[in-house]
Short mmCIF file of C-alpha atoms in Angstrom, two decimals:
data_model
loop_
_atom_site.label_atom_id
_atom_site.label_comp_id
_atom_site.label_asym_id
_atom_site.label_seq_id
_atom_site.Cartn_x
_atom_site.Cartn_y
_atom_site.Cartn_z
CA UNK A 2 0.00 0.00 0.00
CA UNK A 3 1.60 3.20 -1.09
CA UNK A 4 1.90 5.76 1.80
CA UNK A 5 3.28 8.78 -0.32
CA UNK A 6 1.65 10.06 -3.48
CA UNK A 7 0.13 12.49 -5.47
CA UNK A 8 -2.69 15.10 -3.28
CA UNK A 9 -5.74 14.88 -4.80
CA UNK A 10 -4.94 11.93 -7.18
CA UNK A 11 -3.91 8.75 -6.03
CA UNK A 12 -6.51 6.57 -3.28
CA UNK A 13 -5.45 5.81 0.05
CA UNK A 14 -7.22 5.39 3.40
CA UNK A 15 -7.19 4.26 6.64
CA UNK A 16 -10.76 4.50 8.35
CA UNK A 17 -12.14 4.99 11.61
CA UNK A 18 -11.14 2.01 14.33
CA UNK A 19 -14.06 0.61 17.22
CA UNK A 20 -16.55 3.56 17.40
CA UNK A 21 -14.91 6.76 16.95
CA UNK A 22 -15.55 9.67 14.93
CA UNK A 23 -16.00 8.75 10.78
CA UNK A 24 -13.18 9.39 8.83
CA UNK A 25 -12.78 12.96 7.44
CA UNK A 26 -10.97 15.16 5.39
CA UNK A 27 -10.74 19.40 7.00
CA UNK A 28 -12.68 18.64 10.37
CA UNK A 29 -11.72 21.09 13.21
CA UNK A 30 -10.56 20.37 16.66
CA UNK A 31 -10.98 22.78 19.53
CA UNK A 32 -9.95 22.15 23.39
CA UNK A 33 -12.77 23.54 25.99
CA UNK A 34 -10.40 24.50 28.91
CA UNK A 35 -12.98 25.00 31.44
CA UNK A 36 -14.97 21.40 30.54
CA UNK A 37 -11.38 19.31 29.41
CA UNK A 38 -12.85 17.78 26.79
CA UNK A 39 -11.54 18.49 23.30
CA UNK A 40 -14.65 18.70 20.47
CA UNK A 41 -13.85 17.57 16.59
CA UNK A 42 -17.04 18.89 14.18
CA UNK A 43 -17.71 18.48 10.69
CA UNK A 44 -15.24 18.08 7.58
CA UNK A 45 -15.74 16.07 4.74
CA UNK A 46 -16.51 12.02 4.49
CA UNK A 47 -15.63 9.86 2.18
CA UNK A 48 -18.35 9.53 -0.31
CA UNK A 49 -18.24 13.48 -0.45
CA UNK A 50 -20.56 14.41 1.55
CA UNK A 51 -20.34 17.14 4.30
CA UNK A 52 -20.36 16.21 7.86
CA UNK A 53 -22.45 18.18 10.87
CA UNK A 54 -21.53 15.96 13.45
CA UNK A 55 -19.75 17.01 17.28
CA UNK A 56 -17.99 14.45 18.70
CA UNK A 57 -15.91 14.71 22.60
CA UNK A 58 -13.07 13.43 23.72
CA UNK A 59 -12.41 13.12 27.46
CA UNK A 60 -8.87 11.63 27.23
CA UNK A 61 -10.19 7.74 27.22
CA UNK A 62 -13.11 7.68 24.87
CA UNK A 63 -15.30 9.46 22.07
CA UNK A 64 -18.47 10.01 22.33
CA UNK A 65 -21.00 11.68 20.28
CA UNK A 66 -22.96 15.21 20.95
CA UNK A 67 -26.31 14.55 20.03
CA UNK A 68 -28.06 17.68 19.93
CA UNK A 69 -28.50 20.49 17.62
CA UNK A 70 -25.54 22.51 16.33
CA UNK A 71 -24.02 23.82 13.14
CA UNK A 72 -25.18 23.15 9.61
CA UNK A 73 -22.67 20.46 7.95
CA UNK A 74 -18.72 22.17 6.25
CA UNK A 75 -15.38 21.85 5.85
CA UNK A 76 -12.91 24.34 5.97
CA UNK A 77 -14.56 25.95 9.06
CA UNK A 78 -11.80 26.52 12.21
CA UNK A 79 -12.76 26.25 15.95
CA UNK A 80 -10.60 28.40 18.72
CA UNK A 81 -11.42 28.70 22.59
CA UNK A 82 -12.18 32.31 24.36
CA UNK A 83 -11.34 32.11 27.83
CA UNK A 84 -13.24 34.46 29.90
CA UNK A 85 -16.52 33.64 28.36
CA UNK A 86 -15.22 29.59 28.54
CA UNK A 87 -16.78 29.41 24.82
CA UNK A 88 -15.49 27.58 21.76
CA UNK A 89 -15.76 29.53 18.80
CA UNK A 90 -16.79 27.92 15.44
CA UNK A 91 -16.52 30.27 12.18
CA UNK A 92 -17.35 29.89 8.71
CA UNK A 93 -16.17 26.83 6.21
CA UNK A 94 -17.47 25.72 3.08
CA UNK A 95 -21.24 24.87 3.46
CA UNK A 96 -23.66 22.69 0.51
CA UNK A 97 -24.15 26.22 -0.83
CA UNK A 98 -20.83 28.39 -0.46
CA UNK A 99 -18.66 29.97 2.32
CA UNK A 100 -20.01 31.03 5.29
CA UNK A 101 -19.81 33.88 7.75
CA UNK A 102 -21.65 32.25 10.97
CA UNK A 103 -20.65 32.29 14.11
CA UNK A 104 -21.27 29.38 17.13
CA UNK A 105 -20.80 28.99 20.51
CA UNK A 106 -20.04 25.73 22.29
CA UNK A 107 -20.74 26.60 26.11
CA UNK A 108 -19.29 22.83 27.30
CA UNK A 109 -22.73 21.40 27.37
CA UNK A 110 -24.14 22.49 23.72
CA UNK A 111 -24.11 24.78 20.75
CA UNK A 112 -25.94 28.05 20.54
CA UNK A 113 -25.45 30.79 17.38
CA UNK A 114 -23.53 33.64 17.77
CA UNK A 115 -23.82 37.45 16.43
CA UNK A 116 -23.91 37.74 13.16
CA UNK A 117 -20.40 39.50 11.68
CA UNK A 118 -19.97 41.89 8.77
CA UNK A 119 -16.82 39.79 7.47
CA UNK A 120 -16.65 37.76 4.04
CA UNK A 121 -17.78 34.64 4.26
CA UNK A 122 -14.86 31.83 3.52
CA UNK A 123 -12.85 28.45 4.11
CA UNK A 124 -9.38 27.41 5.10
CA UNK A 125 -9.08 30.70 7.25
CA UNK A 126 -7.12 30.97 10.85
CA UNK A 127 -8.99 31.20 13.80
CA UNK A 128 -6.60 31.79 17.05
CA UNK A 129 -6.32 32.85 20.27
CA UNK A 130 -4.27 35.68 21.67
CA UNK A 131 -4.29 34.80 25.05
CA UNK A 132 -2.80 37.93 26.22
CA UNK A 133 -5.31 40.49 25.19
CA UNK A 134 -8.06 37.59 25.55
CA UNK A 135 -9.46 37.94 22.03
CA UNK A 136 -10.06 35.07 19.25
CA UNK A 137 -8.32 36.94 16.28
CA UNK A 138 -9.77 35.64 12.21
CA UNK A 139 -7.39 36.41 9.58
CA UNK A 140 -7.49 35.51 6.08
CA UNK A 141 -8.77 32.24 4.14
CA UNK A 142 -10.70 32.29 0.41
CA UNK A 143 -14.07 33.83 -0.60
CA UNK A 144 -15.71 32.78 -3.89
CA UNK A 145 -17.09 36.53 -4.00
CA UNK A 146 -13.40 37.96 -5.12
CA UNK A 147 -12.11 34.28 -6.49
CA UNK A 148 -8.77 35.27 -4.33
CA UNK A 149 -7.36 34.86 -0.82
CA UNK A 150 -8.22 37.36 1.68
CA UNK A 151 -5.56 39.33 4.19
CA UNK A 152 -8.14 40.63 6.48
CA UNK A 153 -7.72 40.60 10.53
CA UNK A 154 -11.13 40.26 12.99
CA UNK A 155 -10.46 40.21 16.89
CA UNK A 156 -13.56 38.78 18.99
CA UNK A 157 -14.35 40.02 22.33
CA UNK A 158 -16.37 37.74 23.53
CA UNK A 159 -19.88 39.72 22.47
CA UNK A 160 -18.94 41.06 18.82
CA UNK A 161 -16.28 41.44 16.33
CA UNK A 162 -14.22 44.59 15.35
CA UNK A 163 -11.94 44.48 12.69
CA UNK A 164 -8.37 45.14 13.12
CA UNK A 165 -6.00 47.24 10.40
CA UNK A 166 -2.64 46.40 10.27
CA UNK A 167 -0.04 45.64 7.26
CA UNK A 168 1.15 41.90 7.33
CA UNK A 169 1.16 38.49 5.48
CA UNK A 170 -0.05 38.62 1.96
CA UNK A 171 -3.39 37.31 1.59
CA UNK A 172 -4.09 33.43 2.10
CA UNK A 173 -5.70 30.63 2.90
CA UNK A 174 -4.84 27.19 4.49
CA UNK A 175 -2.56 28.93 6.79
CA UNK A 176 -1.47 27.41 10.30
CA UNK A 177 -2.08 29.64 13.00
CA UNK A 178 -1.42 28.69 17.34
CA UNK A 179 -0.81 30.65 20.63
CA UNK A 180 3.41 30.98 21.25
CA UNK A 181 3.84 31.44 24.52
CA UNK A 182 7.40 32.90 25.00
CA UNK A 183 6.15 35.89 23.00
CA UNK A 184 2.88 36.30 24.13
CA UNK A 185 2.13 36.64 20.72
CA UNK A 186 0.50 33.84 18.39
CA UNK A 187 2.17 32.34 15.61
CA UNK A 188 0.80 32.29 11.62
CA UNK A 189 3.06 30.35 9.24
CA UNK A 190 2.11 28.92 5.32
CA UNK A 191 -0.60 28.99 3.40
CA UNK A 192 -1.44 29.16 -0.29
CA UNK A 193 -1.49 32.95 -1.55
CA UNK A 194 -2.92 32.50 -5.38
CA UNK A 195 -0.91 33.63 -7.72
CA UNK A 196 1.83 34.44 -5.42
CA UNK A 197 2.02 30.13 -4.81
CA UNK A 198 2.44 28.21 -1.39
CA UNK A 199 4.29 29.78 1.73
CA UNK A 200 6.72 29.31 4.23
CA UNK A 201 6.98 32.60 6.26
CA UNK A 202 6.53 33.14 9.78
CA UNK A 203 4.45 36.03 11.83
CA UNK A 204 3.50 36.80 15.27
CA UNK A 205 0.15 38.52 15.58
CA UNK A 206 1.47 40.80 18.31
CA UNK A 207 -1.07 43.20 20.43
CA UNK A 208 -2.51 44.95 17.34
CA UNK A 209 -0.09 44.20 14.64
CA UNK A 210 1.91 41.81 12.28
CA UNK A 211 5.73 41.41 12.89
CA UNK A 212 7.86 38.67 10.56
CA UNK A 213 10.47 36.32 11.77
CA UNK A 214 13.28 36.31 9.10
CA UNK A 215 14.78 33.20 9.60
CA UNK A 216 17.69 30.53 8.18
CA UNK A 217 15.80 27.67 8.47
CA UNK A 218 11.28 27.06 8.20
CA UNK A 219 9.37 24.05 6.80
CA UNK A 220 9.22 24.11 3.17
CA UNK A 221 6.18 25.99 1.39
CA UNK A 222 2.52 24.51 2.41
CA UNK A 223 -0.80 24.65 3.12
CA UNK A 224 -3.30 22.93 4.85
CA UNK A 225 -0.79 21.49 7.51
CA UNK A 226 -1.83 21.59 11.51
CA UNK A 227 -0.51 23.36 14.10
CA UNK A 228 -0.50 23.73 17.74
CA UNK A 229 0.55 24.92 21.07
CA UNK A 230 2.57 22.73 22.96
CA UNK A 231 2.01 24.02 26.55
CA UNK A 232 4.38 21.26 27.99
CA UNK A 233 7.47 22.67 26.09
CA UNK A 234 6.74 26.36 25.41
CA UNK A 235 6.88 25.50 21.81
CA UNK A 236 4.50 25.26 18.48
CA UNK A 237 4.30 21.84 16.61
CA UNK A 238 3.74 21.65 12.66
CA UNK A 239 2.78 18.55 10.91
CA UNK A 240 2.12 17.73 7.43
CA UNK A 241 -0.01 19.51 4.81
CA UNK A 242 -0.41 19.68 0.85
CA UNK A 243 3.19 21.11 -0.22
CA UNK A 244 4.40 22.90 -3.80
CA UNK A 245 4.85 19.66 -6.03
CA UNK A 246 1.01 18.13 -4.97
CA UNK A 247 2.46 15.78 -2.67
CA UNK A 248 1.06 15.29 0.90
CA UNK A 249 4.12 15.75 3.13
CA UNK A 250 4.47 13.84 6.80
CA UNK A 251 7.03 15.88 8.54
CA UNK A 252 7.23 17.12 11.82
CA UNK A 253 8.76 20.64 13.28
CA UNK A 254 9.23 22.68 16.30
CA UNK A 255 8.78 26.43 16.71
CA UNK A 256 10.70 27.64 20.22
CA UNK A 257 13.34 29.88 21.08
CA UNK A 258 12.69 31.64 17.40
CA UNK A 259 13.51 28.71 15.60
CA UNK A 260 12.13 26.09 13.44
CA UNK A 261 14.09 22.59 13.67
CA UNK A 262 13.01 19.55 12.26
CA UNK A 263 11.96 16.72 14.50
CA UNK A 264 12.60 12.74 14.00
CA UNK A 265 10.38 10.93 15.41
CA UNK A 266 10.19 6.84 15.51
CA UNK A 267 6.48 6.94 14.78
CA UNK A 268 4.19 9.83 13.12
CA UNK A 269 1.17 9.56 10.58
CA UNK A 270 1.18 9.20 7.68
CA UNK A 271 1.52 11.90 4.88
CA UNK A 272 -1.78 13.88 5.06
CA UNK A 273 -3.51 17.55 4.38
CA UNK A 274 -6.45 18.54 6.13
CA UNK A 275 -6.24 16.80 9.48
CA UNK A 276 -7.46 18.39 12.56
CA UNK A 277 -5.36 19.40 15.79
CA UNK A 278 -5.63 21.08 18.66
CA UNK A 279 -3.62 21.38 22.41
CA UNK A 280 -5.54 19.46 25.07
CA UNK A 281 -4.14 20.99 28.15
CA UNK A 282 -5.38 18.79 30.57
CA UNK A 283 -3.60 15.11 29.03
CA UNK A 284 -0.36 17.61 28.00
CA UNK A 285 -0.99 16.38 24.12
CA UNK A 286 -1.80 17.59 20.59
CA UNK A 287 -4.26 16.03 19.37
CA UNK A 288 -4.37 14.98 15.36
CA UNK A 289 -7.09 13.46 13.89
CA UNK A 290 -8.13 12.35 10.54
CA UNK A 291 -6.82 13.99 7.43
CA UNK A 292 -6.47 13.06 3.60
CA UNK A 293 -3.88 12.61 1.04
CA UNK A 294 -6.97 12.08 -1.43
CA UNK A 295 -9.72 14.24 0.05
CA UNK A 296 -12.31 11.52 -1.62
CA UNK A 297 -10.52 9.11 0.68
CA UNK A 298 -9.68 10.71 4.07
CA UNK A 299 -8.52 8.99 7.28
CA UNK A 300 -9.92 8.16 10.58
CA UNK A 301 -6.88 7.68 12.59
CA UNK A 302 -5.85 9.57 16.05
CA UNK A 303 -2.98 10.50 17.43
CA UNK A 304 -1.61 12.24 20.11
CA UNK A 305 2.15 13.81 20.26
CA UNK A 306 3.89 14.78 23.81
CA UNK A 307 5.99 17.42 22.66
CA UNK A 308 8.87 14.56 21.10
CA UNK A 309 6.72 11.34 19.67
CA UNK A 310 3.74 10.26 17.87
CA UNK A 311 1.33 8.38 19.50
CA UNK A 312 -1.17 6.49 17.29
CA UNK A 313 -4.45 5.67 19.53
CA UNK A 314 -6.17 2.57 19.14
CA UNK A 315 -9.27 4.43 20.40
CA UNK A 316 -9.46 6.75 17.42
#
């Protein structure tokens, strides 16, 4: 069984073991601090189709949120606002375009949020700057202008307000996290239309973009994952879609301003798409699912500790 090829081409999957979530390609993952339970919703199943479904993890088993909550997507991101202990859940690519809504998971169940007055979209970054205790949105693609946006929105926990300040060029598929050593959070990759895949490096600051120039980054990408680690003061990147259509299945570490490239004995497999997030209270990240053929995505979890892969037999 081949386990590197061609994105988008060549078939490949490994599905969902004993119970867990269906396999998907562009889920999102989201940690509720104040609950402990991490939440994975929607993405996109195998036979095409979009999925609508919440599922929780508790750090032992899945199990399935059935009430009501979001219309089905993919492309949508999910990012945690502490002092009103809410997960946010914006936009993605619904059955009839991008969208611009806004949901609330209080621990217990969804509720919609505010309308905003942003584009709608997909594959935009959804983060949390812990410091100034806003969920920031920035960038991803609207069918509207056929071209990647550079916009930044800051939630406050009632509305949005959007921010001006010169940065990245516009894109989507970018990898966004919280860096704690800079109180700042991190933005790297992306796809930027005509201007091709990225490899640059910001820190969404206070109220502004600053680059990192540095000698070493991953190699161009876009729809990789990203993370805090809080157990190492660091930010972990795995895999995405890179320049040559390949799925790539490395891993690196942002900390102490540097990217280096981990070995690891174990890891997934080469993938795009697959959701992440930190879950504080096991001291893991979280990866689940993923593609390197969206029409066949995977259904395998793992967890990494700041220095190994993990594959979980419960995923």
């Amino acid at each position: 069984m081949t386990r590197r090829h061609l994105f988008f081409t060549i078939p490949f999957v490994l599905r969902a073991q004993g119970g867990g979530p269906p396999a998907r390609f562009q889920g999102a993952l989201g940690y509720h601090a104040n609950r402990r339970h991490s939440l994975l919703f929607g993405g996109q199943a195998a036979n095409g189709n979009l999925l609508g479904d919440t599922w929780l993890w508790d750090g032992r088993r899945w199990e399935q949120y059935q009430g009501n909550g979001p219309s089905p997507r993919t492309g949508h991101a999910l990012a945690y606002h502490p002092s009103s202990k809410r997960l946010l859940l914006f936009g993605g690519q619904g059955s009839n375009g991008p969208l611009n809504d806004l949901w609330l998971w209080d621990g217990h169940q969804w509720y919609q949020g505010p309308a905003g007055p942003m584009a709608a979209r997909r594959n935009h970054a959804l983060f949390l700057h812990l410091a100034n205790d806003r969920v920031m949105l920035a960038g991803g693609y609207t069918e509207s202008s056929a071209k990647p946006l550079d916009d930044v929105w800051e939630w406050n926990g009632r509305s949005w307000r959007e921010l001006y300040a010169m940065g990245p060029t516009p894109r989507s598929g970018a990898g966004a996290a919280w860096y704690e050593p800079r109180k700042s959070a991190i933005m790297t990759g992306g796809h930027a239309g005509d201007r091709g895949f990225r490899n640059d490096t910001w820190l969404w600051e206070r109220s502004n973009w600053n680059q990192i120039l540095l000698d070493q980054a991953p190699p161009p990408r876009y729809l990789h994952s990203l993370a805090t680690v809080g157990n190492r003061d660091a930010v972990v990147l795995f895999g995405g879609a890179g320049t040559d259509g390949y799925p790539l299945a490395d891993t690196w570490i942002f900390e102490s301003q540097s990217w280096k490239l981990l070995e690891t004995p174990a890891a997934p497999s080469a993938r795009a798409g697959a959701a992440c997030c930190w879950d504080a209270a096991r001291k893991r990240v979280l990866l689940f699912g993923g593609a390197a053929n969206p029409a066949q995505p995977f259904g395998d979890f793992w967890t990494f500790d700041g220095g190994s892969w993990t594959w979980s037999k419960t995923g």
